[in-house]
Every structure is written in C-alpha cells, then in structure tokens.
mmCIF file of C-alpha atoms in Angstrom:
data_model
loop_
_atom_site.group_PDB
_atom_site.id
_atom_site.type_symbol
_atom_site.label_atom_id
_atom_site.label_comp_id
_atom_site.label_asym_id
_atom_site.label_seq_id
_atom_site.Cartn_x
_atom_site.Cartn_y
_atom_site.Cartn_z
ATOM 1 C CA MET N 1 -191.760 -95.319 -39.299
ATOM 2 C CA LYS N 2 -193.463 -94.328 -36.084
ATOM 3 C CA LYS N 3 -195.502 -91.162 -36.297
ATOM 4 C CA TRP N 4 -197.228 -88.980 -33.780
ATOM 5 C CA PHE N 5 -199.116 -85.818 -34.626
ATOM 6 C CA ILE N 6 -200.129 -83.592 -31.742
ATOM 7 C CA LYS N 7 -202.777 -82.044 -33.917
ATOM 8 C CA LYS N 8 -203.476 -85.362 -35.667
ATOM 9 C CA MET N 9 -203.079 -83.637 -39.005
ATOM 10 C CA ASN N 10 -203.198 -85.591 -42.240
ATOM 11 C CA PHE N 11 -200.229 -84.258 -44.228
ATOM 12 C CA VAL N 12 -201.579 -85.097 -47.669
ATOM 13 C CA ILE N 13 -204.923 -83.420 -47.068
ATOM 14 C CA ALA N 14 -203.269 -80.473 -45.393
ATOM 15 C CA ALA N 15 -200.867 -80.010 -48.303
ATOM 16 C CA MET N 16 -203.768 -79.995 -50.747
ATOM 17 C CA LEU N 17 -205.601 -77.475 -48.616
ATOM 18 C CA ALA N 18 -202.525 -75.293 -48.583
ATOM 19 C CA LEU N 19 -202.700 -75.078 -52.342
ATOM 20 C CA LEU N 20 -206.449 -74.949 -52.890
ATOM 21 C CA ILE N 21 -208.213 -73.283 -49.985
ATOM 22 C CA VAL N 22 -208.590 -69.523 -49.763
ATOM 23 C CA PHE N 23 -210.619 -67.381 -47.450
ATOM 24 C CA SER N 24 -212.730 -64.649 -48.983
ATOM 25 C CA SER N 25 -213.383 -61.292 -47.385
ATOM 26 C CA CYS N 26 -216.693 -59.436 -47.625
ATOM 27 C CA ASN N 27 -215.451 -58.087 -50.936
ATOM 28 C CA ASP N 28 -215.679 -61.005 -53.370
ATOM 29 C CA ASP N 29 -212.725 -59.642 -55.316
ATOM 30 C CA GLU N 30 -210.340 -60.047 -52.368
ATOM 31 C CA TYR N 31 -208.840 -63.360 -51.270
ATOM 32 C CA TYR N 32 -206.445 -64.180 -48.472
ATOM 33 C CA TYR N 33 -204.306 -67.305 -48.646
ATOM 34 C CA VAL N 34 -203.815 -69.165 -45.378
ATOM 35 C CA PRO N 35 -200.144 -70.132 -44.944
ATOM 36 C CA TYR N 36 -200.664 -73.816 -44.129
ATOM 37 C CA TYR N 37 -197.087 -74.499 -45.227
ATOM 38 C CA SER N 38 -195.894 -72.710 -42.097
ATOM 39 C CA TYR N 39 -196.800 -75.745 -40.013
ATOM 40 C CA ILE N 40 -196.802 -78.504 -42.645
ATOM 41 C CA LEU N 41 -193.057 -78.369 -43.321
ATOM 42 C CA PRO N 42 -190.563 -79.402 -40.635
ATOM 43 C CA ASN N 43 -188.490 -76.573 -39.256
ATOM 44 C CA ALA N 44 -186.241 -78.438 -36.824
ATOM 45 C CA LEU N 45 -184.187 -81.615 -36.541
ATOM 46 C CA VAL N 46 -183.918 -82.754 -32.922
ATOM 47 C CA THR N 47 -182.978 -85.623 -30.644
ATOM 48 C CA VAL N 48 -185.896 -86.711 -28.456
ATOM 49 C CA LYS N 49 -184.631 -87.406 -24.928
ATOM 50 C CA SER N 50 -186.013 -88.061 -21.466
ATOM 51 C CA ASP N 51 -184.613 -86.410 -18.356
ATOM 52 C CA THR N 52 -183.894 -88.188 -15.070
ATOM 53 C CA ASP N 53 -187.482 -87.504 -13.996
ATOM 54 C CA GLN N 54 -188.747 -88.967 -17.319
ATOM 55 C CA ALA N 55 -189.804 -85.523 -18.566
ATOM 56 C CA VAL N 56 -189.230 -85.248 -22.302
ATOM 57 C CA PHE N 57 -186.967 -82.594 -23.790
ATOM 58 C CA LEU N 58 -185.569 -81.961 -27.256
ATOM 59 C CA GLN N 59 -181.919 -81.455 -28.161
ATOM 60 C CA LEU N 60 -181.758 -78.985 -31.045
ATOM 61 C CA ASP N 61 -177.981 -78.961 -31.480
ATOM 62 C CA ASP N 62 -174.893 -79.620 -29.374
ATOM 63 C CA ASN N 63 -175.765 -76.764 -27.005
ATOM 64 C CA THR N 64 -179.484 -75.974 -27.271
ATOM 65 C CA THR N 65 -182.271 -77.788 -25.444
ATOM 66 C CA LEU N 66 -186.005 -77.264 -25.917
ATOM 67 C CA LYS N 67 -188.853 -77.757 -23.461
ATOM 68 C CA PRO N 68 -192.022 -78.836 -25.365
ATOM 69 C CA VAL N 69 -194.809 -77.244 -23.332
ATOM 70 C CA ASN N 70 -197.537 -79.419 -24.879
ATOM 71 C CA MET N 71 -195.632 -82.723 -24.840
ATOM 72 C CA PRO N 72 -195.039 -83.889 -21.233
ATOM 73 C CA THR N 73 -193.856 -87.383 -22.217
ATOM 74 C CA SER N 74 -192.109 -88.803 -25.245
ATOM 75 C CA PRO N 75 -194.366 -90.244 -27.959
ATOM 76 C CA PHE N 76 -191.548 -92.719 -28.640
ATOM 77 C CA GLY N 77 -191.448 -94.233 -25.152
ATOM 78 C CA ASN N 78 -188.028 -94.669 -23.573
ATOM 79 C CA LYS N 79 -186.272 -94.854 -26.927
ATOM 80 C CA GLU N 80 -183.978 -91.982 -27.856
ATOM 81 C CA VAL N 81 -184.511 -91.087 -31.510
ATOM 82 C CA ARG N 82 -183.779 -88.364 -33.995
ATOM 83 C CA ALA N 83 -186.889 -86.652 -35.281
ATOM 84 C CA LEU N 84 -188.170 -83.916 -37.547
ATOM 85 C CA MET N 85 -190.742 -81.565 -36.142
ATOM 86 C CA ASN N 86 -192.599 -78.338 -36.663
ATOM 87 C CA ALA N 87 -192.562 -76.064 -33.636
ATOM 88 C CA TYR N 88 -192.482 -72.441 -32.591
ATOM 89 C CA SER N 89 -191.069 -70.596 -29.596
ATOM 90 C CA VAL N 90 -193.467 -69.600 -26.828
ATOM 91 C CA ASP N 91 -193.251 -67.144 -23.958
ATOM 92 C CA ALA N 92 -193.069 -69.687 -21.160
ATOM 93 C CA ASP N 93 -190.545 -70.577 -18.496
ATOM 94 C CA PRO N 94 -188.144 -73.120 -20.038
ATOM 95 C CA GLY N 95 -186.797 -74.062 -16.614
ATOM 96 C CA LYS N 96 -183.354 -75.600 -16.981
ATOM 97 C CA TYR N 97 -183.690 -75.796 -20.762
ATOM 98 C CA SER N 98 -182.693 -73.187 -23.347
ATOM 99 C CA GLN N 99 -186.108 -72.418 -24.846
ATOM 100 C CA ALA N 100 -189.774 -73.304 -24.485
ATOM 101 C CA VAL N 101 -191.578 -74.389 -27.654
ATOM 102 C CA TYR N 102 -195.012 -75.526 -28.770
ATOM 103 C CA VAL N 103 -194.805 -78.617 -31.000
ATOM 104 C CA ASN N 104 -197.296 -78.761 -33.864
ATOM 105 C CA TRP N 105 -196.125 -82.232 -34.913
ATOM 106 C CA ILE N 106 -193.132 -84.500 -34.493
ATOM 107 C CA ASP N 107 -192.100 -87.508 -36.591
ATOM 108 C CA SER N 108 -189.251 -89.901 -35.794
ATOM 109 C CA ILE N 109 -186.745 -90.873 -38.446
ATOM 110 C CA LEU N 110 -184.892 -94.157 -38.743
ATOM 111 C CA THR N 111 -182.245 -94.117 -35.993
ATOM 112 C CA LYS N 112 -179.569 -96.836 -35.917
ATOM 113 C CA PRO N 113 -176.201 -97.647 -34.328
ATOM 114 C CA ILE N 114 -173.048 -98.227 -36.351
ATOM 115 C CA ALA N 115 -173.422 -101.703 -37.860
ATOM 116 C CA LYS N 116 -171.302 -104.752 -37.039
ATOM 117 C CA ASP N 117 -168.279 -105.289 -39.254
ATOM 118 C CA LEU N 118 -168.754 -108.580 -41.118
ATOM 119 C CA GLY N 119 -165.407 -108.438 -42.877
ATOM 120 C CA GLU N 120 -165.535 -109.996 -46.347
ATOM 121 C CA ASN N 121 -169.324 -110.303 -46.086
ATOM 122 C CA ASN N 122 -169.928 -106.549 -45.701
ATOM 123 C CA ASP N 123 -170.697 -105.988 -49.373
ATOM 124 C CA ASN N 124 -172.932 -109.057 -49.634
ATOM 125 C CA VAL N 125 -174.991 -108.230 -46.552
ATOM 126 C CA TYR N 126 -174.990 -104.427 -46.480
ATOM 127 C CA GLY N 127 -175.004 -103.908 -50.239
ATOM 128 C CA THR N 128 -173.055 -101.889 -52.775
ATOM 129 C CA ASP N 129 -175.939 -100.134 -54.509
ATOM 130 C CA PRO N 130 -175.126 -96.485 -55.273
ATOM 131 C CA VAL N 131 -176.706 -93.467 -53.581
ATOM 132 C CA ASP N 132 -176.010 -89.770 -53.489
ATOM 133 C CA ILE N 133 -175.718 -87.914 -50.177
ATOM 134 C CA LEU N 134 -177.455 -84.559 -50.388
ATOM 135 C CA ASN N 135 -175.831 -81.383 -49.138
ATOM 136 C CA ASP N 136 -178.946 -80.662 -47.107
ATOM 137 C CA TRP N 137 -179.662 -78.982 -43.759
ATOM 138 C CA VAL N 138 -180.444 -82.399 -42.243
ATOM 139 C CA THR N 139 -177.132 -83.874 -43.459
ATOM 140 C CA ILE N 140 -175.181 -83.055 -40.335
ATOM 141 C CA ALA N 141 -173.065 -84.432 -37.488
ATOM 142 C CA GLU N 142 -174.379 -83.144 -34.160
ATOM 143 C CA ASP N 143 -175.401 -84.319 -30.689
ATOM 144 C CA GLY N 144 -173.558 -87.606 -31.162
ATOM 145 C CA TYR N 145 -175.406 -88.528 -34.378
ATOM 146 C CA LEU N 146 -174.633 -88.490 -38.079
ATOM 147 C CA THR N 147 -177.881 -87.691 -39.871
ATOM 148 C CA LEU N 148 -177.938 -88.142 -43.640
ATOM 149 C CA ARG N 149 -180.372 -87.321 -46.407
ATOM 150 C CA PHE N 150 -179.727 -89.404 -49.502
ATOM 151 C CA VAL N 151 -181.311 -90.203 -52.866
ATOM 152 C CA ALA N 152 -181.610 -93.459 -54.801
ATOM 153 C CA PRO N 153 -183.932 -95.120 -57.313
ATOM 154 C CA TRP N 154 -187.046 -96.391 -55.549
ATOM 155 C CA THR N 155 -190.121 -98.357 -56.579
ATOM 156 C CA LYS N 156 -193.167 -97.804 -54.374
ATOM 157 C CA SER N 157 -194.101 -101.483 -54.347
ATOM 158 C CA ALA N 158 -190.550 -102.692 -53.631
ATOM 159 C CA PRO N 159 -189.478 -104.080 -50.247
ATOM 160 C CA ALA N 160 -187.693 -101.772 -47.834
ATOM 161 C CA HIS N 161 -184.125 -100.817 -48.678
ATOM 162 C CA TYR N 162 -181.351 -101.556 -46.183
ATOM 163 C CA VAL N 163 -179.017 -98.718 -45.118
ATOM 164 C CA ASN N 164 -176.108 -98.914 -42.701
ATOM 165 C CA LEU N 165 -172.994 -97.144 -41.489
ATOM 166 C CA LEU N 166 -169.739 -99.016 -40.802
ATOM 167 C CA LEU N 167 -166.257 -98.135 -39.647
ATOM 168 C CA THR N 168 -163.652 -98.529 -42.386
ATOM 169 C CA ASN N 169 -161.087 -99.594 -39.760
ATOM 170 C CA ASN N 170 -158.556 -97.196 -41.238
ATOM 171 C CA PRO N 171 -155.577 -97.447 -38.828
ATOM 172 C CA LYS N 172 -154.720 -93.817 -39.542
ATOM 173 C CA ASP N 173 -158.256 -92.476 -39.037
ATOM 174 C CA PRO N 174 -160.607 -93.893 -36.359
ATOM 175 C CA TYR N 175 -163.319 -91.467 -37.531
ATOM 176 C CA GLU N 176 -163.585 -92.753 -41.089
ATOM 177 C CA LEU N 177 -166.960 -94.322 -41.931
ATOM 178 C CA LYS N 178 -168.690 -95.829 -44.946
ATOM 179 C CA PHE N 179 -172.377 -95.676 -45.862
ATOM 180 C CA TYR N 180 -173.834 -98.894 -47.305
ATOM 181 C CA HIS N 181 -177.055 -99.305 -49.284
ATOM 182 C CA ASN N 182 -178.735 -102.571 -50.254
ATOM 183 C CA ALA N 183 -181.652 -101.975 -52.652
ATOM 184 C CA TYR N 184 -182.370 -105.717 -53.033
ATOM 185 C CA GLY N 185 -182.572 -105.307 -56.788
ATOM 186 C CA ASP N 186 -184.799 -102.215 -56.709
ATOM 187 C CA THR N 187 -182.508 -100.042 -58.827
ATOM 188 C CA SER N 188 -184.735 -98.857 -61.673
ATOM 189 C CA GLY N 189 -187.459 -96.827 -59.970
ATOM 190 C CA GLU N 190 -187.787 -93.066 -59.801
ATOM 191 C CA MET N 191 -185.335 -91.126 -57.664
ATOM 192 C CA ALA N 192 -186.549 -90.606 -54.099
ATOM 193 C CA SER N 193 -184.897 -89.344 -50.936
ATOM 194 C CA GLY N 194 -184.718 -90.708 -47.433
ATOM 195 C CA ILE N 195 -183.324 -89.672 -44.067
ATOM 196 C CA VAL N 196 -181.471 -91.864 -41.584
ATOM 197 C CA ALA N 197 -179.581 -91.072 -38.375
ATOM 198 C CA PHE N 198 -176.692 -93.086 -36.950
ATOM 199 C CA ASN N 199 -175.659 -93.075 -33.300
ATOM 200 C CA LEU N 200 -171.899 -92.465 -33.107
ATOM 201 C CA SER N 201 -171.418 -93.386 -29.444
ATOM 202 C CA SER N 202 -169.186 -96.342 -30.381
ATOM 203 C CA LEU N 203 -166.560 -94.018 -31.901
ATOM 204 C CA PRO N 204 -163.505 -93.090 -29.797
ATOM 205 C CA ASP N 205 -164.138 -90.184 -27.425
ATOM 206 C CA THR N 206 -162.821 -86.920 -28.844
ATOM 207 C CA ASN N 207 -162.303 -85.633 -25.270
ATOM 208 C CA GLY N 208 -164.021 -82.345 -25.974
ATOM 209 C CA LYS N 209 -162.128 -81.640 -29.176
ATOM 210 C CA THR N 210 -163.692 -81.198 -32.600
ATOM 211 C CA VAL N 211 -162.231 -83.627 -35.130
ATOM 212 C CA LYS N 212 -162.819 -84.391 -38.783
ATOM 213 C CA LEU N 213 -165.243 -87.232 -39.446
ATOM 214 C CA THR N 214 -164.919 -88.687 -42.952
ATOM 215 C CA LEU N 215 -167.872 -90.326 -44.682
ATOM 216 C CA LYS N 216 -167.402 -92.478 -47.786
ATOM 217 C CA TRP N 217 -170.093 -93.915 -50.028
ATOM 218 C CA GLU N 218 -170.564 -95.427 -53.467
ATOM 219 C CA SER N 219 -172.265 -92.819 -55.649
ATOM 220 C CA PHE N 220 -173.542 -93.071 -59.205
ATOM 221 C CA ASP N 221 -170.195 -91.589 -60.292
ATOM 222 C CA GLY N 222 -167.947 -93.778 -58.173
ATOM 223 C CA GLU N 223 -166.745 -93.404 -54.594
ATOM 224 C CA LYS N 224 -167.300 -90.033 -52.939
ATOM 225 C CA THR N 225 -166.217 -88.501 -49.656
ATOM 226 C CA LYS N 226 -167.662 -85.852 -47.355
ATOM 227 C CA VAL N 227 -166.027 -84.452 -44.221
ATOM 228 C CA PHE N 228 -167.943 -83.334 -41.132
ATOM 229 C CA ASP N 229 -166.898 -81.570 -37.955
ATOM 230 C CA TYR N 230 -167.521 -83.996 -35.091
ATOM 231 C CA CYS N 231 -167.268 -83.854 -31.320
ATOM 232 C CA THR N 232 -168.364 -86.527 -28.878
ATOM 233 C CA ARG N 233 -171.679 -85.565 -27.286
ATOM 234 C CA LYS N 234 -171.324 -82.958 -24.581
ATOM 235 C CA SER N 235 -173.504 -82.254 -21.583
ATOM 236 C CA THR N 236 -176.365 -79.904 -22.409
ATOM 237 C CA SER N 237 -176.182 -76.173 -21.704
ATOM 238 C CA SER N 238 -178.490 -73.167 -21.737
ATOM 239 C CA GLU N 239 -177.207 -71.509 -24.899
ATOM 240 C CA THR N 240 -179.762 -70.569 -27.538
ATOM 241 C CA SER N 241 -179.936 -71.243 -31.264
ATOM 242 C CA GLU N 242 -182.240 -70.811 -34.230
ATOM 243 C CA ILE N 243 -184.835 -73.434 -35.086
ATOM 244 C CA ALA N 244 -184.218 -74.236 -38.618
ATOM 245 C CA VAL N 245 -186.506 -76.800 -42.966
ATOM 246 C CA GLU N 246 -187.839 -79.760 -45.367
ATOM 247 C CA ARG N 247 -188.106 -83.564 -45.902
ATOM 248 C CA SER N 248 -188.940 -86.650 -47.943
ATOM 249 C CA VAL N 249 -189.403 -90.236 -46.804
ATOM 250 C CA ILE N 250 -188.843 -93.607 -48.408
ATOM 251 C CA LYS N 251 -189.290 -97.092 -46.951
ATOM 252 C CA MET N 252 -186.089 -98.440 -45.439
ATOM 253 C CA TYR N 253 -184.668 -100.152 -42.396
#
C-alpha cells in the first residue's frame, strides 16, 4: 500500500506518544494531555483526483470537493485512488471547490475495478473464503465507488489475500454484485479488518437516478446481502458537507 505523510509521522510511535506523553505545568500536580489522536485517526474518506490543469483536489462525497492548500500535486501520480486522510478546514479561498483544507496525512487504500467474469472458474480463482462486511462509516457507495471494510482471519506472515468484486449477471438486476475473498489457505489466524474500494464505472449509467445496488458475499453464517443507494458519478458541485473516522489495514491485493 502506497503511503505519503505530509508530516512524515510514524503512526506507531505517535500512537504510543498519545497514550504516554503528558506535559506538566509549573505545578507538578497538574498535567495536560496532548490530544495526539486528533490527527492520528483518519477523519475523511476521499477520492484523490487531478483537475484539467493537473492540480490535485479531493472528492469528499458526491457533491463536496476539497482544495488541499498544502498539497499542490497528487502523491499518487496520475492514478485516481480512494484514500483515508486526516485534515481540517482552513480559512482560505477554495476557488471553484467547496472547501479549503489542510491535510495532516493521506494514505491510499486498495482501489480496483470490477473483476472479469471467469464463469465456472470464478470460485477457483477469486475464492470462496468467508468474510464479514462491517457496517462502518467507510462501507459506502459514493462518487462512483463501492468502498468496503471487512473482517477475516489473518496471519501476519501469510501471503496477501485476494479480494474482488464481480457482477452476478442477474438478468433482473444489473446492479447486483458479489464480493469474493481468496485467503489462499490462511483461514485460522486472528480476525483482522481491511478496506478496499471498487470502481463502479463499468455498471450501467443510472442517468442521474438513485438506484439500489445489491452486494452479496459469503459470510461465516452463509450468504449475506447488503443494499446501498447508488448513482452514477455526477459532475462536482460547490455544496458543502461534514468531514467525517477510523481504520485498520491488512495485506491484500
């Protein structure tokens, strides 16, 4: 996973400092805890994009765009990715964007297209290992992506797990999808969570309407289903929205 920290902050060390370091006043009996957690935890899920002039901007949701005042170019090159970040609003001219923000750090997450349908070989290649999809703030369909946070058994020394999204080819529902997980035999480790985003641009255009997108997956209790509101990506606008929190990463591709 590609990482870029504007402040080049080591998360592990910072997290320890958040728990252990205090600042003392002149009175030795008084201590003031520094809220390191306020910039350690992510508080926004965004799409990192480049404008026609190659200036980077961040899509917060279907309507809200952010101008990162301290990030003139994308740390991910020309690649559009979903990312978690920690940022705060600043009093600066956002120009044509909705808000101006200062980015403390930004970290891309695995971003993939819908996988190729291999027919009878889908289960063999993409796997049938169970997962659970978390009802989390990053489990969402927005800006033309389906972003999912899921949990599965994971061994630290195991090879990367393989996760994919495929169309079910349901003739009655062109927006029905299935999440596949191939653990390559790594099914006895401790439970860990991961985040992956899927580009939905290959789905039929909803023509501005919001439709129901159905996700199916094999859970530890059998097949489960979750329904999302979905609309094909719209052009950006100047409406505002709240920056929202949390995260865990496991090795996958």
